[in-house]
PDB file of C-alpha atoms and ligand atoms in Angstrom:
ATOM      1  CA  UNK A   1     -45.376 -11.466  69.516  1.00 93.00           C
ATOM      2  CA  UNK A   2     -44.236 -14.461  68.603  1.00 97.00           C
ATOM      3  CA  UNK A   3     -41.431 -15.400  66.628  1.00 98.00           C
ATOM      4  CA  UNK A   4     -41.268 -17.687  63.825  1.00 98.00           C
ATOM      5  CA  UNK A   5     -38.520 -18.843  61.155  1.00 98.00           C
ATOM      6  CA  UNK A   6     -39.384 -20.902  57.909  1.00 98.00           C
ATOM      7  CA  UNK A   7     -36.556 -22.736  56.800  1.00 98.00           C
ATOM      8  CA  UNK A   8     -36.364 -23.388  53.014  1.00 98.00           C
ATOM      9  CA  UNK A   9     -38.834 -20.414  52.825  1.00 98.00           C
ATOM     10  CA  UNK A  10     -38.642 -20.321  48.591  1.00 97.00           C
ATOM     11  CA  UNK A  11     -40.251 -23.933  48.627  1.00 98.00           C
ATOM     12  CA  UNK A  12     -44.006 -24.015  47.451  1.00 98.00           C
ATOM     13  CA  UNK A  13     -45.998 -24.771  50.995  1.00 98.00           C
ATOM     14  CA  UNK A  14     -43.627 -22.124  52.498  1.00 98.00           C
ATOM     15  CA  UNK A  15     -45.068 -19.535  49.721  1.00 97.00           C
ATOM     16  CA  UNK A  16     -48.634 -20.210  50.574  1.00 97.00           C
ATOM     17  CA  UNK A  17     -47.899 -20.322  54.582  1.00 98.00           C
ATOM     18  CA  UNK A  18     -46.018 -16.835  54.420  1.00 98.00           C
ATOM     19  CA  UNK A  19     -48.429 -15.371  52.379  1.00 96.00           C
ATOM     20  CA  UNK A  20     -51.490 -16.362  55.391  1.00 97.00           C
ATOM     21  CA  UNK A  21     -48.806 -15.530  58.269  1.00 97.00           C
ATOM     22  CA  UNK A  22     -47.799 -11.997  56.404  1.00 97.00           C
ATOM     23  CA  UNK A  23     -51.537 -10.911  57.794  1.00 96.00           C
ATOM     24  CA  UNK A  24     -50.755 -11.999  61.259  1.00 96.00           C
ATOM     25  CA  UNK A  25     -49.919  -9.016  63.607  1.00 94.00           C
ATOM     26  CA  UNK A  26     -48.312 -11.407  66.506  1.00 96.00           C
ATOM     27  CA  UNK A  27     -46.340 -12.973  64.371  1.00 97.00           C
ATOM     28  CA  UNK A  28     -42.520 -11.860  63.436  1.00 97.00           C
ATOM     29  CA  UNK A  29     -41.767 -14.031  60.705  1.00 98.00           C
ATOM     30  CA  UNK A  30     -37.544 -15.118  59.555  1.00 98.00           C
ATOM     31  CA  UNK A  31     -37.338 -16.324  56.340  1.00 98.00           C
ATOM     32  CA  UNK A  32     -34.321 -18.590  56.041  1.00 98.00           C
ATOM     33  CA  UNK A  33     -33.332 -19.509  52.674  1.00 98.00           C
ATOM     34  CA  UNK A  34     -30.057 -20.180  50.287  1.00 98.00           C
ATOM     35  CA  UNK A  35     -31.220 -17.406  47.530  1.00 98.00           C
ATOM     36  CA  UNK A  36     -33.669 -14.683  48.517  1.00 97.00           C
ATOM     37  CA  UNK A  37     -34.282 -14.098  44.735  1.00 96.00           C
ATOM     38  CA  UNK A  38     -36.096 -17.195  44.906  1.00 96.00           C
ATOM     39  CA  UNK A  39     -38.717 -15.853  47.049  1.00 96.00           C
ATOM     40  CA  UNK A  40     -41.801 -15.803  45.167  1.00 91.00           C
ATOM     41  CA  UNK A  41     -43.719 -13.851  47.767  1.00 92.00           C
ATOM     42  CA  UNK A  42     -44.271  -9.886  47.051  1.00 87.00           C
ATOM     43  CA  UNK A  43     -45.578  -9.009  50.261  1.00 91.00           C
ATOM     44  CA  UNK A  44     -42.484  -9.989  52.711  1.00 94.00           C
ATOM     45  CA  UNK A  45     -41.376  -6.340  53.415  1.00 92.00           C
ATOM     46  CA  UNK A  46     -42.021  -6.837  57.340  1.00 93.00           C
ATOM     47  CA  UNK A  47     -40.166 -10.099  57.622  1.00 97.00           C
ATOM     48  CA  UNK A  48     -36.521 -10.418  58.021  1.00 98.00           C
ATOM     49  CA  UNK A  49     -34.688 -12.228  55.426  1.00 98.00           C
ATOM     50  CA  UNK A  50     -31.819 -14.929  56.149  1.00 98.00           C
ATOM     51  CA  UNK A  51     -29.548 -16.234  53.112  1.00 98.00           C
ATOM     52  CA  UNK A  52     -28.397 -19.335  54.662  1.00 98.00           C
ATOM     53  CA  UNK A  53     -27.737 -23.238  54.234  1.00 98.00           C
ATOM     54  CA  UNK A  54     -29.564 -25.529  56.575  1.00 98.00           C
ATOM     55  CA  UNK A  55     -26.525 -27.679  56.280  1.00 98.00           C
ATOM     56  CA  UNK A  56     -24.347 -24.785  57.779  1.00 98.00           C
ATOM     57  CA  UNK A  57     -24.504 -25.649  61.106  1.00 98.00           C
ATOM     58  CA  UNK A  58     -23.524 -22.121  62.672  1.00 98.00           C
ATOM     59  CA  UNK A  59     -25.702 -20.265  59.682  1.00 98.00           C
ATOM     60  CA  UNK A  60     -28.434 -22.033  61.191  1.00 98.00           C
ATOM     61  CA  UNK A  61     -28.210 -21.645  65.046  1.00 98.00           C
ATOM     62  CA  UNK A  62     -27.178 -17.922  64.528  1.00 98.00           C
ATOM     63  CA  UNK A  63     -31.156 -17.771  62.631  1.00 98.00           C
ATOM     64  CA  UNK A  64     -32.577 -19.957  65.110  1.00 98.00           C
ATOM     65  CA  UNK A  65     -31.696 -18.150  68.042  1.00 98.00           C
ATOM     66  CA  UNK A  66     -34.651 -16.732  69.853  1.00 98.00           C
ATOM     67  CA  UNK A  67     -37.014 -18.206  67.750  1.00 98.00           C
ATOM     68  CA  UNK A  68     -40.346 -19.357  68.995  1.00 98.00           C
ATOM     69  CA  UNK A  69     -40.932 -21.593  66.372  1.00 98.00           C
ATOM     70  CA  UNK A  70     -39.534 -23.780  63.482  1.00 99.00           C
ATOM     71  CA  UNK A  71     -40.735 -24.645  60.323  1.00 99.00           C
ATOM     72  CA  UNK A  72     -38.758 -26.816  58.007  1.00 99.00           C
ATOM     73  CA  UNK A  73     -40.122 -27.328  54.785  1.00 98.00           C
ATOM     74  CA  UNK A  74     -37.129 -28.710  52.964  1.00 98.00           C
ATOM     75  CA  UNK A  75     -35.647 -31.490  50.538  1.00 98.00           C
ATOM     76  CA  UNK A  76     -32.460 -33.010  49.701  1.00 98.00           C
ATOM     77  CA  UNK A  77     -30.463 -34.775  52.560  1.00 98.00           C
ATOM     78  CA  UNK A  78     -33.047 -34.407  54.897  1.00 98.00           C
ATOM     79  CA  UNK A  79     -31.388 -36.531  57.562  1.00 98.00           C
ATOM     80  CA  UNK A  80     -28.327 -33.988  57.750  1.00 98.00           C
ATOM     81  CA  UNK A  81     -30.936 -31.245  57.787  1.00 98.00           C
ATOM     82  CA  UNK A  82     -32.678 -32.926  60.699  1.00 99.00           C
ATOM     83  CA  UNK A  83     -29.544 -33.558  62.894  1.00 98.00           C
ATOM     84  CA  UNK A  84     -28.303 -29.720  62.230  1.00 98.00           C
ATOM     85  CA  UNK A  85     -31.921 -28.380  63.246  1.00 99.00           C
ATOM     86  CA  UNK A  86     -32.214 -30.682  66.717  1.00 99.00           C
ATOM     87  CA  UNK A  87     -28.734 -29.797  67.631  1.00 98.00           C
ATOM     88  CA  UNK A  88     -29.264 -26.554  66.725  1.00 98.00           C
ATOM     89  CA  UNK A  89     -32.719 -26.055  68.584  1.00 98.00           C
ATOM     90  CA  UNK A  90     -31.599 -28.032  71.435  1.00 98.00           C
ATOM     91  CA  UNK A  91     -28.704 -25.662  72.027  1.00 98.00           C
ATOM     92  CA  UNK A  92     -30.886 -22.257  72.157  1.00 98.00           C
ATOM     93  CA  UNK A  93     -33.370 -24.232  73.798  1.00 98.00           C
ATOM     94  CA  UNK A  94     -35.828 -23.478  70.678  1.00 98.00           C
ATOM     95  CA  UNK A  95     -38.790 -26.346  71.358  1.00 98.00           C
ATOM     96  CA  UNK A  96     -41.561 -26.039  68.727  1.00 98.00           C
ATOM     97  CA  UNK A  97     -40.829 -27.890  65.996  1.00 98.00           C
ATOM     98  CA  UNK A  98     -42.946 -28.523  62.508  1.00 99.00           C
ATOM     99  CA  UNK A  99     -41.324 -31.011  59.792  1.00 99.00           C
ATOM    100  CA  UNK A 100     -42.922 -31.476  56.266  1.00 98.00           C
ATOM    101  CA  UNK A 101     -42.005 -35.183  55.541  1.00 98.00           C
ATOM    102  CA  UNK A 102     -43.911 -37.359  53.397  1.00 98.00           C
ATOM    103  CA  UNK A 103     -46.189 -39.946  52.397  1.00 98.00           C
ATOM    104  CA  UNK A 104     -45.163 -43.829  52.919  1.00 98.00           C
ATOM    105  CA  UNK A 105     -42.120 -43.408  54.827  1.00 98.00           C
ATOM    106  CA  UNK A 106     -43.551 -46.375  56.808  1.00 98.00           C
ATOM    107  CA  UNK A 107     -44.268 -48.433  54.142  1.00 97.00           C
ATOM    108  CA  UNK A 108     -42.217 -52.198  53.684  1.00 96.00           C
ATOM    109  CA  UNK A 109     -40.385 -51.931  51.503  1.00 98.00           C
ATOM    110  CA  UNK A 110     -39.370 -48.504  51.651  1.00 98.00           C
ATOM    111  CA  UNK A 111     -39.218 -47.163  48.198  1.00 98.00           C
ATOM    112  CA  UNK A 112     -35.923 -45.066  48.259  1.00 98.00           C
ATOM    113  CA  UNK A 113     -36.698 -41.860  47.206  1.00 98.00           C
ATOM    114  CA  UNK A 114     -38.641 -41.899  50.931  1.00 98.00           C
ATOM    115  CA  UNK A 115     -35.292 -42.697  52.538  1.00 98.00           C
ATOM    116  CA  UNK A 116     -34.477 -39.111  53.511  1.00 98.00           C
ATOM    117  CA  UNK A 117     -37.489 -38.387  54.719  1.00 98.00           C
ATOM    118  CA  UNK A 118     -37.713 -41.526  56.759  1.00 98.00           C
ATOM    119  CA  UNK A 119     -34.384 -40.654  58.275  1.00 98.00           C
ATOM    120  CA  UNK A 120     -35.327 -37.237  59.038  1.00 98.00           C
ATOM    121  CA  UNK A 121     -38.438 -38.305  60.913  1.00 98.00           C
ATOM    122  CA  UNK A 122     -36.270 -40.883  62.904  1.00 98.00           C
ATOM    123  CA  UNK A 123     -33.992 -38.070  63.981  1.00 98.00           C
ATOM    124  CA  UNK A 124     -36.358 -35.696  65.375  1.00 98.00           C
ATOM    125  CA  UNK A 125     -38.469 -38.674  66.970  1.00 98.00           C
ATOM    126  CA  UNK A 126     -35.397 -39.327  69.247  1.00 98.00           C
ATOM    127  CA  UNK A 127     -35.135 -35.985  69.832  1.00 98.00           C
ATOM    128  CA  UNK A 128     -36.935 -33.826  73.118  1.00 98.00           C
ATOM    129  CA  UNK A 129     -38.405 -31.456  71.114  1.00 98.00           C
ATOM    130  CA  UNK A 130     -42.142 -30.515  70.701  1.00 98.00           C
ATOM    131  CA  UNK A 131     -42.653 -31.771  66.950  1.00 98.00           C
ATOM    132  CA  UNK A 132     -45.027 -31.873  64.610  1.00 98.00           C
ATOM    133  CA  UNK A 133     -43.951 -33.792  61.844  1.00 98.00           C
ATOM    134  CA  UNK A 134     -46.231 -34.005  58.770  1.00 98.00           C
ATOM    135  CA  UNK A 135     -46.728 -36.594  55.910  1.00 98.00           C
ATOM    136  CA  UNK A 136     -48.848 -35.380  53.388  1.00 98.00           C
ATOM    137  CA  UNK A 137     -49.922 -37.258  50.186  1.00 98.00           C
ATOM    138  CA  UNK A 138     -49.477 -35.808  47.120  1.00 98.00           C
ATOM    139  CA  UNK A 139     -50.289 -32.321  46.092  1.00 98.00           C
ATOM    140  CA  UNK A 140     -52.485 -30.581  44.110  1.00 98.00           C
ATOM    141  CA  UNK A 141     -53.170 -27.073  43.106  1.00 98.00           C
ATOM    142  CA  UNK A 142     -56.959 -26.940  43.467  1.00 98.00           C
ATOM    143  CA  UNK A 143     -58.020 -23.928  45.475  1.00 98.00           C
ATOM    144  CA  UNK A 144     -59.847 -25.976  48.477  1.00 98.00           C
ATOM    145  CA  UNK A 145     -59.329 -26.516  52.135  1.00 98.00           C
ATOM    146  CA  UNK A 146     -60.294 -29.538  52.511  1.00 98.00           C
ATOM    147  CA  UNK A 147     -58.009 -32.379  54.630  1.00 98.00           C
ATOM    148  CA  UNK A 148     -57.929 -34.953  57.527  1.00 98.00           C
ATOM    149  CA  UNK A 149     -55.286 -36.404  59.561  1.00 98.00           C
ATOM    150  CA  UNK A 150     -54.040 -39.719  60.198  1.00 98.00           C
ATOM    151  CA  UNK A 151     -51.954 -40.925  63.407  1.00 98.00           C
ATOM    152  CA  UNK A 152     -48.465 -42.728  62.942  1.00 97.00           C
ATOM    153  CA  UNK A 153     -49.229 -46.390  63.093  1.00 95.00           C
ATOM    154  CA  UNK A 154     -52.842 -46.017  61.367  1.00 97.00           C
ATOM    155  CA  UNK A 155     -53.130 -46.723  57.607  1.00 96.00           C
ATOM    156  CA  UNK A 156     -51.986 -43.585  55.817  1.00 96.00           C
ATOM    157  CA  UNK A 157     -55.740 -42.627  53.831  1.00 96.00           C
ATOM    158  CA  UNK A 158     -55.988 -40.638  50.540  1.00 95.00           C
ATOM    159  CA  UNK A 159     -54.081 -40.031  47.857  1.00 95.00           C
ATOM    160  CA  UNK A 160     -53.974 -36.508  47.666  1.00 98.00           C
ATOM    161  CA  UNK A 161     -54.094 -33.016  49.146  1.00 98.00           C
ATOM    162  CA  UNK A 162     -54.037 -29.619  47.997  1.00 98.00           C
ATOM    163  CA  UNK A 163     -51.288 -27.367  48.839  1.00 98.00           C
ATOM    164  CA  UNK A 164     -53.657 -25.115  50.592  1.00 98.00           C
ATOM    165  CA  UNK A 165     -55.058 -27.574  52.657  1.00 98.00           C
ATOM    166  CA  UNK A 166     -51.344 -28.300  53.995  1.00 98.00           C
ATOM    167  CA  UNK A 167     -50.474 -24.220  54.103  1.00 98.00           C
ATOM    168  CA  UNK A 168     -53.672 -24.104  56.462  1.00 98.00           C
ATOM    169  CA  UNK A 169     -52.852 -26.968  58.788  1.00 98.00           C
ATOM    170  CA  UNK A 170     -49.507 -25.825  59.081  1.00 98.00           C
ATOM    171  CA  UNK A 171     -50.657 -22.049  59.685  1.00 98.00           C
ATOM    172  CA  UNK A 172     -52.989 -23.904  62.343  1.00 98.00           C
ATOM    173  CA  UNK A 173     -50.509 -25.381  64.391  1.00 98.00           C
ATOM    174  CA  UNK A 174     -48.221 -22.481  64.418  1.00 98.00           C
ATOM    175  CA  UNK A 175     -51.131 -20.236  65.695  1.00 97.00           C
ATOM    176  CA  UNK A 176     -51.483 -22.839  68.653  1.00 97.00           C
ATOM    177  CA  UNK A 177     -48.502 -24.573  68.811  1.00 97.00           C
ATOM    178  CA  UNK A 178     -49.363 -26.203  71.972  1.00 96.00           C
ATOM    179  CA  UNK A 179     -51.592 -29.148  69.689  1.00 95.00           C
ATOM    180  CA  UNK A 180     -50.167 -32.041  67.739  1.00 97.00           C
ATOM    181  CA  UNK A 181     -47.106 -32.259  70.171  1.00 98.00           C
ATOM    182  CA  UNK A 182     -44.931 -35.060  69.659  1.00 98.00           C
ATOM    183  CA  UNK A 183     -47.216 -35.903  67.058  1.00 98.00           C
ATOM    184  CA  UNK A 184     -46.378 -37.632  63.583  1.00 98.00           C
ATOM    185  CA  UNK A 185     -49.707 -36.942  61.289  1.00 98.00           C
ATOM    186  CA  UNK A 186     -50.427 -38.318  57.680  1.00 98.00           C
ATOM    187  CA  UNK A 187     -52.666 -35.329  55.881  1.00 98.00           C
ATOM    188  CA  UNK A 188     -54.855 -36.222  53.036  1.00 98.00           C
ATOM    189  CA  UNK A 189     -57.830 -34.828  51.432  1.00 98.00           C
ATOM    190  CA  UNK A 190     -60.844 -36.943  52.629  1.00 98.00           C
ATOM    191  CA  UNK A 191     -61.894 -39.796  49.591  1.00 95.00           C
ATOM    192  CA  UNK A 192     -59.405 -39.224  47.777  1.00 91.00           C
TER     193      UNK A 192
HETATM  194  N1  LIG B   1     -44.863 -32.508  45.844  1.00 97.45           N
HETATM  195  C1  LIG B   1     -45.342 -33.450  46.608  1.00 97.45           C
HETATM  196  O1  LIG B   1     -46.831 -34.470  46.255  1.00 97.45           O
HETATM  197  C2  LIG B   1     -44.803 -33.968  47.977  1.00 97.45           C
HETATM  198  C3  LIG B   1     -45.711 -34.786  48.394  1.00 97.45           C
HETATM  199  C4  LIG B   1     -45.349 -35.098  49.649  1.00 97.45           C
HETATM  200  C5  LIG B   1     -44.044 -34.311  50.703  1.00 97.45           C
HETATM  201  N2  LIG B   1     -43.914 -33.376  49.785  1.00 97.45           N
HETATM  202  C6  LIG B   1     -42.023 -33.293  50.386  1.00 97.45           C
HETATM  203  O2  LIG B   1     -42.788 -31.796  51.248  1.00 97.45           O
HETATM  204  C7  LIG B   1     -41.758 -31.029  51.060  1.00 97.45           C
HETATM  205  C8  LIG B   1     -42.525 -29.667  50.840  1.00 97.45           C
HETATM  206  O3  LIG B   1     -42.785 -29.596  49.918  1.00 97.45           O
HETATM  207  P1  LIG B   1     -42.266 -28.495  48.738  1.00 97.45           P
HETATM  208  O4  LIG B   1     -43.035 -28.383  47.511  1.00 97.45           O
HETATM  209  O5  LIG B   1     -42.729 -26.851  49.135  1.00 97.45           O
HETATM  210  O6  LIG B   1     -41.037 -28.470  48.338  1.00 97.45           O
HETATM  211  P2  LIG B   1     -40.102 -27.572  47.494  1.00 97.45           P
HETATM  212  O7  LIG B   1     -40.736 -26.612  46.746  1.00 97.45           O
HETATM  213  O8  LIG B   1     -38.938 -28.535  46.666  1.00 97.45           O
HETATM  214  O9  LIG B   1     -38.848 -26.409  48.572  1.00 97.45           O
HETATM  215  C9  LIG B   1     -37.808 -27.112  49.621  1.00 97.45           C
HETATM  216  C10 LIG B   1     -37.180 -26.099  49.645  1.00 97.45           C
HETATM  217  O10 LIG B   1     -36.251 -26.647  50.364  1.00 97.45           O
HETATM  218  C11 LIG B   1     -34.818 -25.564  50.009  1.00 97.45           C
HETATM  219  N3  LIG B   1     -33.636 -26.186  50.716  1.00 97.45           N
HETATM  220  C12 LIG B   1     -33.288 -26.843  49.844  1.00 97.45           C
HETATM  221  N4  LIG B   1     -31.727 -27.387  50.524  1.00 97.45           N
HETATM  222  C13 LIG B   1     -31.863 -26.536  51.093  1.00 97.45           C
HETATM  223  C14 LIG B   1     -30.681 -25.923  51.594  1.00 97.45           C
HETATM  224  N5  LIG B   1     -29.690 -26.998  52.247  1.00 97.45           N
HETATM  225  N6  LIG B   1     -31.051 -24.761  52.526  1.00 97.45           N
HETATM  226  C15 LIG B   1     -31.795 -24.477  52.974  1.00 97.45           C
HETATM  227  N7  LIG B   1     -33.185 -24.509  52.164  1.00 97.45           N
HETATM  228  C16 LIG B   1     -32.600 -25.948  51.317  1.00 97.45           C
HETATM  229  C17 LIG B   1     -34.854 -25.070  48.822  1.00 97.45           C
HETATM  230  O11 LIG B   1     -34.832 -23.823  48.321  1.00 97.45           O
HETATM  231  P3  LIG B   1     -33.674 -23.497  47.178  1.00 97.45           P
HETATM  232  O12 LIG B   1     -34.890 -22.373  46.788  1.00 97.45           O
HETATM  233  O13 LIG B   1     -32.121 -22.525  47.505  1.00 97.45           O
HETATM  234  O14 LIG B   1     -33.236 -24.704  46.121  1.00 97.45           O
HETATM  235  C18 LIG B   1     -36.327 -25.482  48.637  1.00 97.45           C
HETATM  236  O15 LIG B   1     -37.295 -24.160  48.813  1.00 97.45           O
HETATM  237  C19 LIG B   1     -40.556 -31.099  50.422  1.00 97.45           C
HETATM  238  O16 LIG B   1     -39.909 -32.405  51.150  1.00 97.45           O
HETATM  239  C20 LIG B   1     -41.428 -32.607  49.347  1.00 97.45           C
HETATM  240  O17 LIG B   1     -40.356 -33.552  48.537  1.00 97.45           O
HETATM  241  C21 LIG B   1     -44.271 -33.467  48.158  1.00 97.45           C
END
């Protein structure tokens, strides 16, 4: 069995990832979110649900203890969140982190709205964790799985990505966490 915690489990992409992961017998899911009533999945009876705030270090550390994989699907003060996540993972010996950032965080000049996304990526890259940072393009609701990735340092491609594609990629990394270790990937729909 593999233990996976989703931070920000009420988020849009998290919802789709949960829908895929609850069907997998070898995964134990913990859903960490500020308010359990905001959870929109109706198939989570087998999941452990923890109400907590990522900015509350003690709550976070307790929830992360014993997990194999942390998947962070967050918004807000991402730098402070990333610092807490890295510290909690270091102190509990959890290595694998999947963190959703954004397209454009290495652009010069950096758009102010993207500063927290960039700072969070910087914090994570300075850690010893087995992280995978994802930098998706703009989300669509298209019912399709069609994506490609670019590595850090390569020009980002495309302008859109379906939420379903991003959720599929995240699920694959959770299934095969030995892939994309210490990678920082752009994710886009080809030719978009
Ligand atoms: N939309 C796009 O086109 C696009 C493109 C590229 C990247 N992104 C980024 O990709 C990420 C994932 O997207 P998404 O649409 O799934 O995001 P989302 O729906 O906004 O989900 C973010 C989640 O973070 C949670 N959260 C915020 N502060 C928290 C805290 N202190 N403790 C615990 N949870 C907290 C929120 O929970 P609450 O329910 O408690 O508020 C929310 O469920 C976001 O950072 C988004 O900005 C989006």
